[in-house]
Amino acid sequence: MNGDKKSLIYQLDGRPSLGTAIPLGLQHVLAMFVGNVTPLIIISNALKLPVEQKTFLIQCAMLIAGVNSLIQCYPIGPIGARLPIVMGTSFGFLAVCLSIGGKYGLPGIFGAAIVGGLFQIVLGLIVKHIRKFFPPLVTGTVLLSIGLGLIPTGMKYFAGGAGAKDFGSFQNLALGFIVLITILFFKHFTKGITSMSAILIGLIVGYIVAIPMGKISFAAVANASWVSFPMPLKYGIEFHADAIFAIMLMYIVSSVETVGNVSGITLTTKRQATDREFSGAIIQDGFGSILAALFNVLPNTSYGQNVGIISMTGVVNRFCIATGTAFLILAGLFPKFGAVIALMPQSVLGGAAVVMFAMMVVGGINQITSEPLQGRNGTIIAVALGLGFGISAVPDVLAHFPQGLKMVLGGSGVVVSGGLAILLNVILPKDKVEVPEKSGESVA
């Protein structure tokens, strides 16, 4: 190929050397690593799973994220966008999965995720016909609701985890603040890879500080095997109508977010995304989430933070991203690596989780404020958040509803908020723009 070899990294199909591709790929792995494993750690803690099972789930998450990202880069037929998209476990599904897991356990989550994945594949096939129903006002309201619903969970972790004997102790709070301050420092007082990996650095610092505090025992690491292939369907799958209905809305939201991420990548190359790229990306989100459920992982989606790296660096090369996915796949085959991560104290995780969940709120605000919040727009947001977040904050208002419906409507508030935002956006008439009447009098 003609031209400077360095320019290959700015070409979708360029083939730079491994020496160039590996650090650029690792940069993307660092940016998404925390978000990929954190939801499964939170679910594991909520279900009170032992360390060895938590280690197994982390191992599965890393392997599946690598495989799914590789398919986005190098499609299989219509599955995949043929773009440098990084996929991983979705935080957006966490609130709904916590609700489903509390009632049906992991089998109920995975069964609902499989049906939801099939639904998302259908959305990918018809995406060009339905994009108009999901403007930033709707997706922003859903994102805002997700973040608000998860912040209390983050604070419980900050204090040591719900049910912990030392919940709220100065030791736990100190660990949480150490992580938080470290994240703020590296995010805003450094540049480049350290700034982009501020959350990962914060967790590493908190982890190291927790060792002399007696918060970590490495016995589980010693007992973990060196090499192992994650076993699919370890927990089984169950299908429950209320769980499926609750999770399907999140697949719609995930699809809309993927449309935005694909647009962000292609705009880096000064062009609009094609219908084929939109469709392939969403189909792979659905297919990847089915694959994830079969391998004991929560639904997967494209990662916005990695799109941010591409937008900032201009590196849109698929080969570079593929080298990063190779490291994820390898990490998923070594259980000892997952065991080290699984030992992370809950207060350390909380110091980062509070920031991550609050940033979802900020992301939602940025989307909904892209248009004036008056008249129709203000009504949609007020009703959606008022009822959705209100029901999740006071679940007793549904005391006389059937149990299944209570889980759908009151589990997290996201279903109500998102459903109302979509419905009101369709049925409420657009605000009329008043045009001043022309006057026959001249103005001096």
Tab-separated table of C-alpha atoms in Angstrom:
chain	number	residue	atom	x	y	z
A	1	MET	CA	0.000	0.000	0.000
A	2	ASN	CA	1.365	3.422	-0.949
A	3	GLY	CA	2.059	6.198	1.513
A	4	ASP	CA	3.388	6.383	5.035
A	5	LYS	CA	2.727	3.158	6.975
A	6	LYS	CA	1.520	5.210	9.922
A	7	SER	CA	-1.445	6.352	7.841
A	8	LEU	CA	-2.706	2.755	7.776
A	9	ILE	CA	-4.163	3.146	11.267
A	10	TYR	CA	-6.515	5.820	9.894
A	11	GLN	CA	-7.850	3.444	7.249
A	12	LEU	CA	-10.644	0.985	7.952
A	13	ASP	CA	-8.975	-1.888	6.105
A	14	GLY	CA	-5.310	-0.924	6.567
A	15	ARG	CA	-2.896	-3.569	7.889
A	16	PRO	CA	-0.396	-1.865	10.212
A	17	SER	CA	2.409	-3.781	11.906
A	18	LEU	CA	1.720	-5.636	15.155
A	19	GLY	CA	4.070	-3.236	16.930
A	20	THR	CA	1.690	-0.428	16.006
A	21	ALA	CA	-1.584	-2.343	16.321
A	22	ILE	CA	-1.038	-3.963	19.743
A	23	PRO	CA	-0.762	-0.781	21.894
A	24	LEU	CA	-3.691	0.803	20.040
A	25	GLY	CA	-5.768	-2.339	20.610
A	26	LEU	CA	-4.791	-2.547	24.283
A	27	GLN	CA	-5.880	1.054	24.717
A	28	HIS	CA	-9.412	0.025	23.774
A	29	VAL	CA	-9.297	-2.974	26.104
A	30	LEU	CA	-8.253	-0.724	29.008
A	31	ALA	CA	-11.090	1.689	28.273
A	32	MET	CA	-13.796	-0.991	28.347
A	33	PHE	CA	-12.371	-3.531	30.796
A	34	VAL	CA	-13.981	-2.190	33.971
A	35	GLY	CA	-17.386	-1.734	32.374
A	36	ASN	CA	-17.259	-5.263	30.997
A	37	VAL	CA	-16.712	-7.085	34.302
A	38	THR	CA	-18.405	-4.748	36.804
A	39	PRO	CA	-22.062	-5.645	36.003
A	40	LEU	CA	-21.362	-9.347	36.576
A	41	ILE	CA	-19.558	-8.595	39.844
A	42	ILE	CA	-22.587	-6.603	41.024
A	43	ILE	CA	-25.017	-9.352	39.979
A	44	SER	CA	-22.822	-11.972	41.685
A	45	ASN	CA	-22.750	-9.989	44.911
A	46	ALA	CA	-26.513	-9.399	44.809
A	47	LEU	CA	-27.126	-13.149	44.390
A	48	LYS	CA	-24.464	-13.921	47.032
A	49	LEU	CA	-22.467	-16.191	44.722
A	50	PRO	CA	-19.169	-17.597	46.074
A	51	VAL	CA	-15.832	-16.263	44.824
A	52	GLU	CA	-15.171	-19.224	42.531
A	53	GLN	CA	-18.463	-18.667	40.685
A	54	LYS	CA	-17.789	-14.948	40.449
A	55	THR	CA	-14.384	-15.790	38.958
A	56	PHE	CA	-16.051	-18.069	36.415
A	57	LEU	CA	-18.525	-15.359	35.337
A	58	ILE	CA	-15.720	-12.803	34.886
A	59	GLN	CA	-13.823	-15.322	32.775
A	60	CYS	CA	-16.923	-15.804	30.590
A	61	ALA	CA	-17.428	-12.048	30.256
A	62	MET	CA	-13.911	-11.448	28.948
A	63	LEU	CA	-14.094	-14.309	26.433
A	64	ILE	CA	-17.498	-13.287	25.060
A	65	ALA	CA	-16.567	-9.596	24.801
A	66	GLY	CA	-13.551	-10.551	22.702
A	67	VAL	CA	-15.505	-12.865	20.401
A	68	ASN	CA	-18.373	-10.407	19.922
A	69	SER	CA	-16.043	-7.498	19.162
A	70	LEU	CA	-14.167	-9.621	16.640
A	71	ILE	CA	-17.421	-10.397	14.798
A	72	GLN	CA	-18.244	-6.680	14.620
A	73	CYS	CA	-14.867	-6.067	12.988
A	74	TYR	CA	-15.012	-9.091	10.687
A	75	PRO	CA	-18.686	-9.983	10.036
A	76	ILE	CA	-20.227	-13.371	9.465
A	77	GLY	CA	-22.700	-12.739	6.645
A	78	PRO	CA	-25.182	-10.075	7.822
A	79	ILE	CA	-23.960	-10.380	11.418
A	80	GLY	CA	-21.576	-7.524	12.213
A	81	ALA	CA	-20.992	-3.980	10.987
A	82	ARG	CA	-17.480	-4.366	9.527
A	83	LEU	CA	-16.479	-1.445	11.713
A	84	PRO	CA	-14.070	-1.138	14.695
A	85	ILE	CA	-16.820	-1.610	17.295
A	86	VAL	CA	-15.896	-2.880	20.763
A	87	MET	CA	-18.598	-4.859	22.563
A	88	GLY	CA	-18.963	-5.901	26.177
A	89	THR	CA	-21.405	-6.472	29.026
A	90	SER	CA	-24.006	-3.720	29.068
A	91	PHE	CA	-24.505	-1.535	32.155
A	92	GLY	CA	-27.868	-0.449	30.733
A	93	PHE	CA	-29.379	-3.873	31.442
A	94	LEU	CA	-28.081	-4.035	35.022
A	95	ALA	CA	-31.111	-2.613	36.838
A	96	VAL	CA	-33.561	-4.884	35.007
A	97	CYS	CA	-31.280	-7.915	35.444
A	98	LEU	CA	-31.010	-7.258	39.188
A	99	SER	CA	-34.794	-7.283	39.378
A	100	ILE	CA	-35.120	-10.476	37.313
A	101	GLY	CA	-32.265	-12.146	39.195
A	102	GLY	CA	-33.886	-11.390	42.535
A	103	LYS	CA	-36.961	-13.381	41.465
A	104	TYR	CA	-35.692	-16.036	39.066
A	105	GLY	CA	-31.919	-16.112	39.557
A	106	LEU	CA	-29.385	-16.348	36.740
A	107	PRO	CA	-31.448	-18.859	34.675
A	108	GLY	CA	-34.284	-16.326	34.427
A	109	ILE	CA	-31.884	-13.593	33.311
A	110	PHE	CA	-30.293	-15.738	30.618
A	111	GLY	CA	-33.620	-17.012	29.277
A	112	ALA	CA	-35.000	-13.488	28.973
A	113	ALA	CA	-31.748	-12.341	27.338
A	114	ILE	CA	-31.990	-15.022	24.645
A	115	VAL	CA	-35.524	-14.033	23.645
A	116	GLY	CA	-34.535	-10.368	23.828
A	117	GLY	CA	-31.558	-11.057	21.565
A	118	LEU	CA	-33.830	-12.606	18.947
A	119	PHE	CA	-36.043	-9.523	19.210
A	120	GLN	CA	-33.016	-7.265	18.673
A	121	ILE	CA	-32.019	-9.203	15.569
A	122	VAL	CA	-35.467	-8.399	14.151
A	123	LEU	CA	-34.909	-4.741	15.059
A	124	GLY	CA	-31.636	-4.844	13.140
A	125	LEU	CA	-33.426	-6.113	10.058
A	126	ILE	CA	-35.981	-3.264	10.116
A	127	VAL	CA	-33.884	-0.500	11.728
A	128	LYS	CA	-34.166	1.936	8.817
A	129	HIS	CA	-37.942	1.981	9.247
A	130	ILE	CA	-38.097	2.644	13.020
A	131	ARG	CA	-35.231	5.052	13.757
A	132	LYS	CA	-37.605	8.027	13.740
A	133	PHE	CA	-39.415	6.744	16.854
A	134	PHE	CA	-36.310	7.062	19.055
A	135	PRO	CA	-35.061	10.659	19.073
A	136	PRO	CA	-32.570	11.862	21.722
A	137	LEU	CA	-35.494	12.961	23.896
A	138	VAL	CA	-36.607	9.339	24.296
A	139	THR	CA	-33.191	7.684	24.599
A	140	GLY	CA	-31.988	10.416	26.962
A	141	THR	CA	-34.982	9.918	29.262
A	142	VAL	CA	-34.288	6.186	29.430
A	143	LEU	CA	-30.569	6.722	30.079
A	144	LEU	CA	-31.354	9.269	32.793
A	145	SER	CA	-33.762	6.832	34.447
A	146	ILE	CA	-31.185	4.022	34.348
A	147	GLY	CA	-28.532	6.180	35.981
A	148	LEU	CA	-30.843	7.502	38.707
A	149	GLY	CA	-31.992	3.974	39.496
A	150	LEU	CA	-28.429	2.635	39.811
A	151	ILE	CA	-26.889	5.401	41.944
A	152	PRO	CA	-28.291	3.940	45.214
A	153	THR	CA	-26.677	0.604	44.281
A	154	GLY	CA	-23.357	2.383	43.772
A	155	MET	CA	-23.615	4.063	47.180
A	156	LYS	CA	-24.304	0.751	48.913
A	157	TYR	CA	-21.107	-0.615	47.399
A	158	PHE	CA	-19.258	2.555	48.421
A	159	ALA	CA	-20.188	1.812	52.044
A	160	GLY	CA	-19.097	-1.827	51.849
A	161	GLY	CA	-22.040	-3.600	50.228
A	162	ALA	CA	-25.582	-4.202	51.460
A	163	GLY	CA	-25.608	-6.633	54.372
A	164	ALA	CA	-21.901	-6.218	55.176
A	165	LYS	CA	-21.109	-6.353	58.889
A	166	ASP	CA	-18.943	-3.248	58.579
A	167	PHE	CA	-21.368	-1.369	56.302
A	168	GLY	CA	-20.626	2.355	56.444
A	169	SER	CA	-17.389	1.927	58.401
A	170	PHE	CA	-14.674	4.578	58.066
A	171	GLN	CA	-12.430	1.926	56.510
A	172	ASN	CA	-14.916	1.226	53.712
A	173	LEU	CA	-15.646	4.905	53.118
A	174	ALA	CA	-11.925	5.680	53.029
A	175	LEU	CA	-11.367	3.042	50.340
A	176	GLY	CA	-14.248	4.416	48.287
A	177	PHE	CA	-12.928	7.963	48.498
A	178	ILE	CA	-9.373	6.879	47.624
A	179	VAL	CA	-10.711	5.318	44.423
A	180	LEU	CA	-12.895	8.345	43.652
A	181	ILE	CA	-10.081	10.877	44.195
A	182	THR	CA	-7.667	8.782	42.104
A	183	ILE	CA	-10.176	8.684	39.239
A	184	LEU	CA	-10.691	12.453	39.376
A	185	PHE	CA	-6.950	13.118	39.402
A	186	PHE	CA	-6.057	10.936	36.438
A	187	LYS	CA	-9.151	11.942	34.474
A	188	HIS	CA	-8.667	15.693	34.736
A	189	PHE	CA	-4.987	16.276	35.554
A	190	THR	CA	-3.382	13.887	33.061
A	191	LYS	CA	-3.704	13.288	29.333
A	192	GLY	CA	-3.712	10.422	26.860
A	193	ILE	CA	-4.039	6.814	27.956
A	194	THR	CA	-3.883	7.588	31.702
A	195	SER	CA	-6.803	9.989	31.399
A	196	MET	CA	-8.855	7.524	29.335
A	197	SER	CA	-8.071	4.703	31.793
A	198	ALA	CA	-8.731	6.742	34.943
A	199	ILE	CA	-11.385	4.340	36.264
A	200	LEU	CA	-9.144	1.314	35.772
A	201	ILE	CA	-6.251	3.097	37.529
A	202	GLY	CA	-8.551	4.081	40.399
A	203	LEU	CA	-9.638	0.487	40.906
A	204	ILE	CA	-6.044	-0.763	40.818
A	205	VAL	CA	-4.977	1.815	43.434
A	206	GLY	CA	-7.938	0.937	45.664
A	207	TYR	CA	-7.219	-2.782	45.266
A	208	ILE	CA	-3.579	-2.334	46.298
A	209	VAL	CA	-4.522	-0.175	49.314
A	210	ALA	CA	-7.092	-2.777	50.409
A	211	ILE	CA	-4.438	-5.536	50.698
A	212	PRO	CA	-2.626	-4.217	53.822
A	213	MET	CA	-6.039	-3.311	55.288
A	214	GLY	CA	-6.835	-7.039	55.373
A	215	LYS	CA	-9.692	-6.731	52.881
A	216	ILE	CA	-8.294	-9.292	50.409
A	217	SER	CA	-7.285	-12.950	50.768
A	218	PHE	CA	-5.602	-14.596	47.771
A	219	ALA	CA	-6.562	-18.170	48.718
A	220	ALA	CA	-9.139	-18.264	45.910
A	221	VAL	CA	-6.457	-17.293	43.378
A	222	ALA	CA	-4.234	-20.151	44.492
A	223	ASN	CA	-7.115	-22.598	44.126
A	224	ALA	CA	-8.096	-21.399	40.633
A	225	SER	CA	-6.793	-23.365	37.655
A	226	TRP	CA	-4.330	-21.865	35.194
A	227	VAL	CA	-6.184	-22.651	31.961
A	228	SER	CA	-9.855	-23.476	31.446
A	229	PHE	CA	-12.503	-23.033	28.751
A	230	PRO	CA	-15.730	-21.526	30.154
A	231	MET	CA	-18.551	-24.081	30.212
A	232	PRO	CA	-21.737	-22.904	28.456
A	233	LEU	CA	-25.171	-23.167	30.113
A	234	LYS	CA	-23.642	-23.812	33.523
A	235	TYR	CA	-26.647	-22.311	35.300
A	236	GLY	CA	-29.299	-23.364	32.799
A	237	ILE	CA	-31.969	-21.133	31.262
A	238	GLU	CA	-35.574	-20.451	32.169
A	239	PHE	CA	-38.203	-18.486	30.281
A	240	HIS	CA	-40.625	-16.259	32.192
A	241	ALA	CA	-43.012	-13.909	30.400
A	242	ASP	CA	-42.668	-11.030	32.877
A	243	ALA	CA	-38.863	-11.201	32.770
A	244	ILE	CA	-38.864	-11.274	28.962
A	245	PHE	CA	-41.206	-8.296	28.731
A	246	ALA	CA	-39.142	-6.332	31.248
A	247	ILE	CA	-35.902	-6.823	29.334
A	248	MET	CA	-37.213	-6.234	25.799
A	249	LEU	CA	-37.468	-2.462	26.246
A	250	MET	CA	-33.783	-2.386	27.127
A	251	TYR	CA	-32.971	-4.132	23.858
A	252	ILE	CA	-34.739	-1.297	22.034
A	253	VAL	CA	-32.716	1.269	23.978
A	254	SER	CA	-29.514	-0.694	23.350
A	255	SER	CA	-30.266	-0.689	19.614
A	256	VAL	CA	-30.745	3.067	19.612
A	257	GLU	CA	-27.434	3.542	21.452
A	258	THR	CA	-25.715	1.303	18.893
A	259	VAL	CA	-27.089	3.470	16.073
A	260	GLY	CA	-25.482	6.459	17.767
A	261	ASN	CA	-22.171	4.661	18.248
A	262	VAL	CA	-22.041	3.549	14.608
A	263	SER	CA	-22.730	7.126	13.511
A	264	GLY	CA	-19.940	8.378	15.758
A	265	ILE	CA	-17.427	5.981	14.188
A	266	THR	CA	-18.326	6.713	10.560
A	267	LEU	CA	-18.393	10.474	11.130
A	268	THR	CA	-14.723	10.154	12.086
A	269	THR	CA	-14.140	9.178	8.450
A	270	LYS	CA	-16.242	12.144	7.238
A	271	ARG	CA	-19.201	10.086	6.026
A	272	GLN	CA	-22.624	8.932	7.139
A	273	ALA	CA	-23.164	5.309	8.161
A	274	THR	CA	-24.940	3.057	5.689
A	275	ASP	CA	-28.108	1.089	6.410
A	276	ARG	CA	-26.002	-2.078	6.097
A	277	GLU	CA	-23.657	-0.890	8.864
A	278	PHE	CA	-26.538	0.064	11.158
A	279	SER	CA	-28.297	-3.220	10.504
A	280	GLY	CA	-25.181	-5.381	10.904
A	281	ALA	CA	-24.190	-3.702	14.177
A	282	ILE	CA	-27.632	-4.176	15.764
A	283	ILE	CA	-27.976	-7.748	14.503
A	284	GLN	CA	-24.612	-8.548	16.075
A	285	ASP	CA	-25.740	-6.895	19.337
A	286	GLY	CA	-28.651	-9.337	19.386
A	287	PHE	CA	-26.630	-12.348	18.241
A	288	GLY	CA	-23.843	-11.427	20.670
A	289	SER	CA	-26.311	-11.181	23.558
A	290	ILE	CA	-27.670	-14.644	22.740
A	291	LEU	CA	-24.106	-15.972	22.657
A	292	ALA	CA	-23.439	-14.183	25.955
A	293	ALA	CA	-26.481	-15.770	27.627
A	294	LEU	CA	-25.416	-19.223	26.461
A	295	PHE	CA	-22.017	-18.555	28.069
A	296	ASN	CA	-23.494	-17.264	31.359
A	297	VAL	CA	-23.036	-13.553	30.625
A	298	LEU	CA	-25.423	-10.581	30.695
A	299	PRO	CA	-26.502	-8.931	27.397
A	300	ASN	CA	-23.694	-7.363	25.340
A	301	THR	CA	-23.704	-4.089	23.445
A	302	SER	CA	-21.356	-1.658	21.698
A	303	TYR	CA	-19.318	0.565	24.008
A	304	GLY	CA	-19.619	4.331	23.724
A	305	GLN	CA	-16.323	5.005	25.508
A	306	ASN	CA	-14.470	3.184	22.753
A	307	VAL	CA	-16.263	5.267	20.143
A	308	GLY	CA	-14.993	8.278	22.088
A	309	ILE	CA	-11.414	7.027	21.744
A	310	ILE	CA	-11.870	6.613	17.989
A	311	SER	CA	-13.333	10.097	17.687
A	312	MET	CA	-10.408	11.541	19.654
A	313	THR	CA	-7.581	9.634	17.938
A	314	GLY	CA	-9.046	9.154	14.452
A	315	VAL	CA	-7.874	5.519	14.500
A	316	VAL	CA	-10.654	3.583	12.715
A	317	ASN	CA	-8.557	0.573	11.749
A	318	ARG	CA	-10.295	-2.786	12.244
A	319	PHE	CA	-7.045	-4.715	12.601
A	320	CYS	CA	-5.938	-2.574	15.546
A	321	ILE	CA	-9.206	-3.250	17.398
A	322	ALA	CA	-8.970	-6.954	16.543
A	323	THR	CA	-5.600	-7.208	18.319
A	324	GLY	CA	-7.310	-5.923	21.463
A	325	THR	CA	-10.056	-8.540	21.153
A	326	ALA	CA	-7.373	-11.228	20.991
A	327	PHE	CA	-6.125	-10.167	24.438
A	328	LEU	CA	-9.679	-10.320	25.813
A	329	ILE	CA	-10.155	-13.837	24.465
A	330	LEU	CA	-6.846	-14.988	25.952
A	331	ALA	CA	-7.720	-13.413	29.324
A	332	GLY	CA	-10.991	-15.358	29.264
A	333	LEU	CA	-9.083	-18.628	29.111
A	334	PHE	CA	-7.016	-18.054	32.284
A	335	PRO	CA	-9.176	-18.387	35.458
A	336	LYS	CA	-6.451	-17.090	37.791
A	337	PHE	CA	-6.731	-13.704	36.105
A	338	GLY	CA	-10.471	-13.662	36.743
A	339	ALA	CA	-9.949	-14.764	40.357
A	340	VAL	CA	-7.728	-11.743	41.052
A	341	ILE	CA	-10.479	-9.430	39.786
A	342	ALA	CA	-13.239	-11.268	41.680
A	343	LEU	CA	-11.542	-10.490	45.023
A	344	MET	CA	-12.069	-6.735	44.585
A	345	PRO	CA	-13.645	-5.310	47.790
A	346	GLN	CA	-17.113	-3.862	47.299
A	347	SER	CA	-16.124	-0.441	48.649
A	348	VAL	CA	-13.351	-0.236	46.000
A	349	LEU	CA	-15.882	-1.052	43.316
A	350	GLY	CA	-18.285	1.498	44.809
A	351	GLY	CA	-15.784	4.329	44.468
A	352	ALA	CA	-15.875	3.799	40.696
A	353	ALA	CA	-19.508	2.690	40.376
A	354	VAL	CA	-20.887	5.925	41.802
A	355	VAL	CA	-19.022	7.882	39.129
A	356	MET	CA	-19.995	5.524	36.304
A	357	PHE	CA	-23.680	5.522	37.235
A	358	ALA	CA	-23.755	9.295	37.673
A	359	MET	CA	-22.132	9.721	34.257
A	360	MET	CA	-25.085	7.829	32.807
A	361	VAL	CA	-27.300	10.529	34.322
A	362	VAL	CA	-25.105	13.219	32.751
A	363	GLY	CA	-25.272	11.411	29.400
A	364	GLY	CA	-29.051	11.347	29.608
A	365	ILE	CA	-29.184	15.060	30.456
A	366	ASN	CA	-26.941	15.865	27.487
A	367	GLN	CA	-29.290	14.009	25.159
A	368	ILE	CA	-32.583	15.433	26.397
A	369	THR	CA	-31.247	18.986	26.465
A	370	SER	CA	-30.323	18.836	22.785
A	371	GLU	CA	-33.817	20.268	22.247
A	372	PRO	CA	-35.690	22.919	24.274
A	373	LEU	CA	-37.416	21.389	27.319
A	374	GLN	CA	-40.673	23.247	26.860
A	375	GLY	CA	-44.224	22.304	25.996
A	376	ARG	CA	-44.446	18.789	24.576
A	377	ASN	CA	-40.818	17.846	25.355
A	378	GLY	CA	-41.110	18.949	28.953
A	379	THR	CA	-44.345	17.010	29.384
A	380	ILE	CA	-42.831	13.782	28.035
A	381	ILE	CA	-39.848	13.949	30.379
A	382	ALA	CA	-41.921	14.988	33.399
A	383	VAL	CA	-44.491	12.208	33.027
A	384	ALA	CA	-41.955	9.514	32.121
A	385	LEU	CA	-39.543	10.298	34.961
A	386	GLY	CA	-42.269	11.191	37.454
A	387	LEU	CA	-44.098	7.881	37.139
A	388	GLY	CA	-41.114	5.682	36.303
A	389	PHE	CA	-38.737	6.889	38.993
A	390	GLY	CA	-41.624	7.474	41.421
A	391	ILE	CA	-42.830	3.859	41.178
A	392	SER	CA	-39.299	2.493	41.644
A	393	ALA	CA	-38.799	4.740	44.701
A	394	VAL	CA	-42.166	3.777	46.242
A	395	PRO	CA	-42.854	0.214	44.999
A	396	ASP	CA	-45.704	-0.215	47.514
A	397	VAL	CA	-48.000	1.695	45.149
A	398	LEU	CA	-48.162	-1.574	43.192
A	399	ALA	CA	-49.013	-3.680	46.249
A	400	HIS	CA	-52.301	-4.922	44.762
A	401	PHE	CA	-50.884	-5.740	41.311
A	402	PRO	CA	-50.077	-9.329	40.263
A	403	GLN	CA	-46.525	-10.362	41.203
A	404	GLY	CA	-45.335	-10.631	37.593
A	405	LEU	CA	-46.619	-7.178	36.706
A	406	LYS	CA	-45.040	-5.724	39.836
A	407	MET	CA	-41.639	-6.975	38.705
A	408	VAL	CA	-42.088	-5.505	35.219
A	409	LEU	CA	-43.331	-2.104	36.362
A	410	GLY	CA	-41.576	-1.622	39.684
A	411	GLY	CA	-38.318	-3.506	39.306
A	412	SER	CA	-36.197	-0.543	38.260
A	413	GLY	CA	-38.421	2.201	36.871
A	414	VAL	CA	-36.651	1.966	33.521
A	415	VAL	CA	-39.456	0.017	31.848
A	416	VAL	CA	-42.090	2.550	32.912
A	417	SER	CA	-39.968	5.595	32.058
A	418	GLY	CA	-38.856	4.232	28.709
A	419	GLY	CA	-42.265	2.894	27.746
A	420	LEU	CA	-43.998	6.170	28.558
A	421	ALA	CA	-41.348	8.232	26.734
A	422	ILE	CA	-41.775	6.133	23.574
A	423	LEU	CA	-45.588	6.177	23.787
A	424	LEU	CA	-45.935	9.904	24.507
A	425	ASN	CA	-43.448	10.769	21.767
A	426	VAL	CA	-45.724	8.970	19.300
A	427	ILE	CA	-49.152	10.213	20.445
A	428	LEU	CA	-48.565	13.781	21.648
A	429	PRO	CA	-48.915	16.374	18.882
A	430	LYS	CA	-45.925	18.500	17.981
A	431	ASP	CA	-45.880	22.001	19.429
A	432	LYS	CA	-47.220	24.558	16.995
A	433	VAL	CA	-44.755	27.237	16.048
A	434	GLU	CA	-46.578	30.546	16.025
A	435	VAL	CA	-45.661	32.765	13.109
A	436	PRO	CA	-46.290	36.493	13.695
A	437	GLU	CA	-48.963	37.879	11.389
A	438	LYS	CA	-47.712	40.227	8.756
A	439	SER	CA	-48.763	43.778	9.322
A	440	GLY	CA	-49.626	46.113	6.524
A	441	GLU	CA	-48.053	48.993	8.413
A	442	SER	CA	-44.475	49.893	7.615
A	443	VAL	CA	-42.004	50.123	10.413
A	444	ALA	CA	-40.036	53.289	10.559
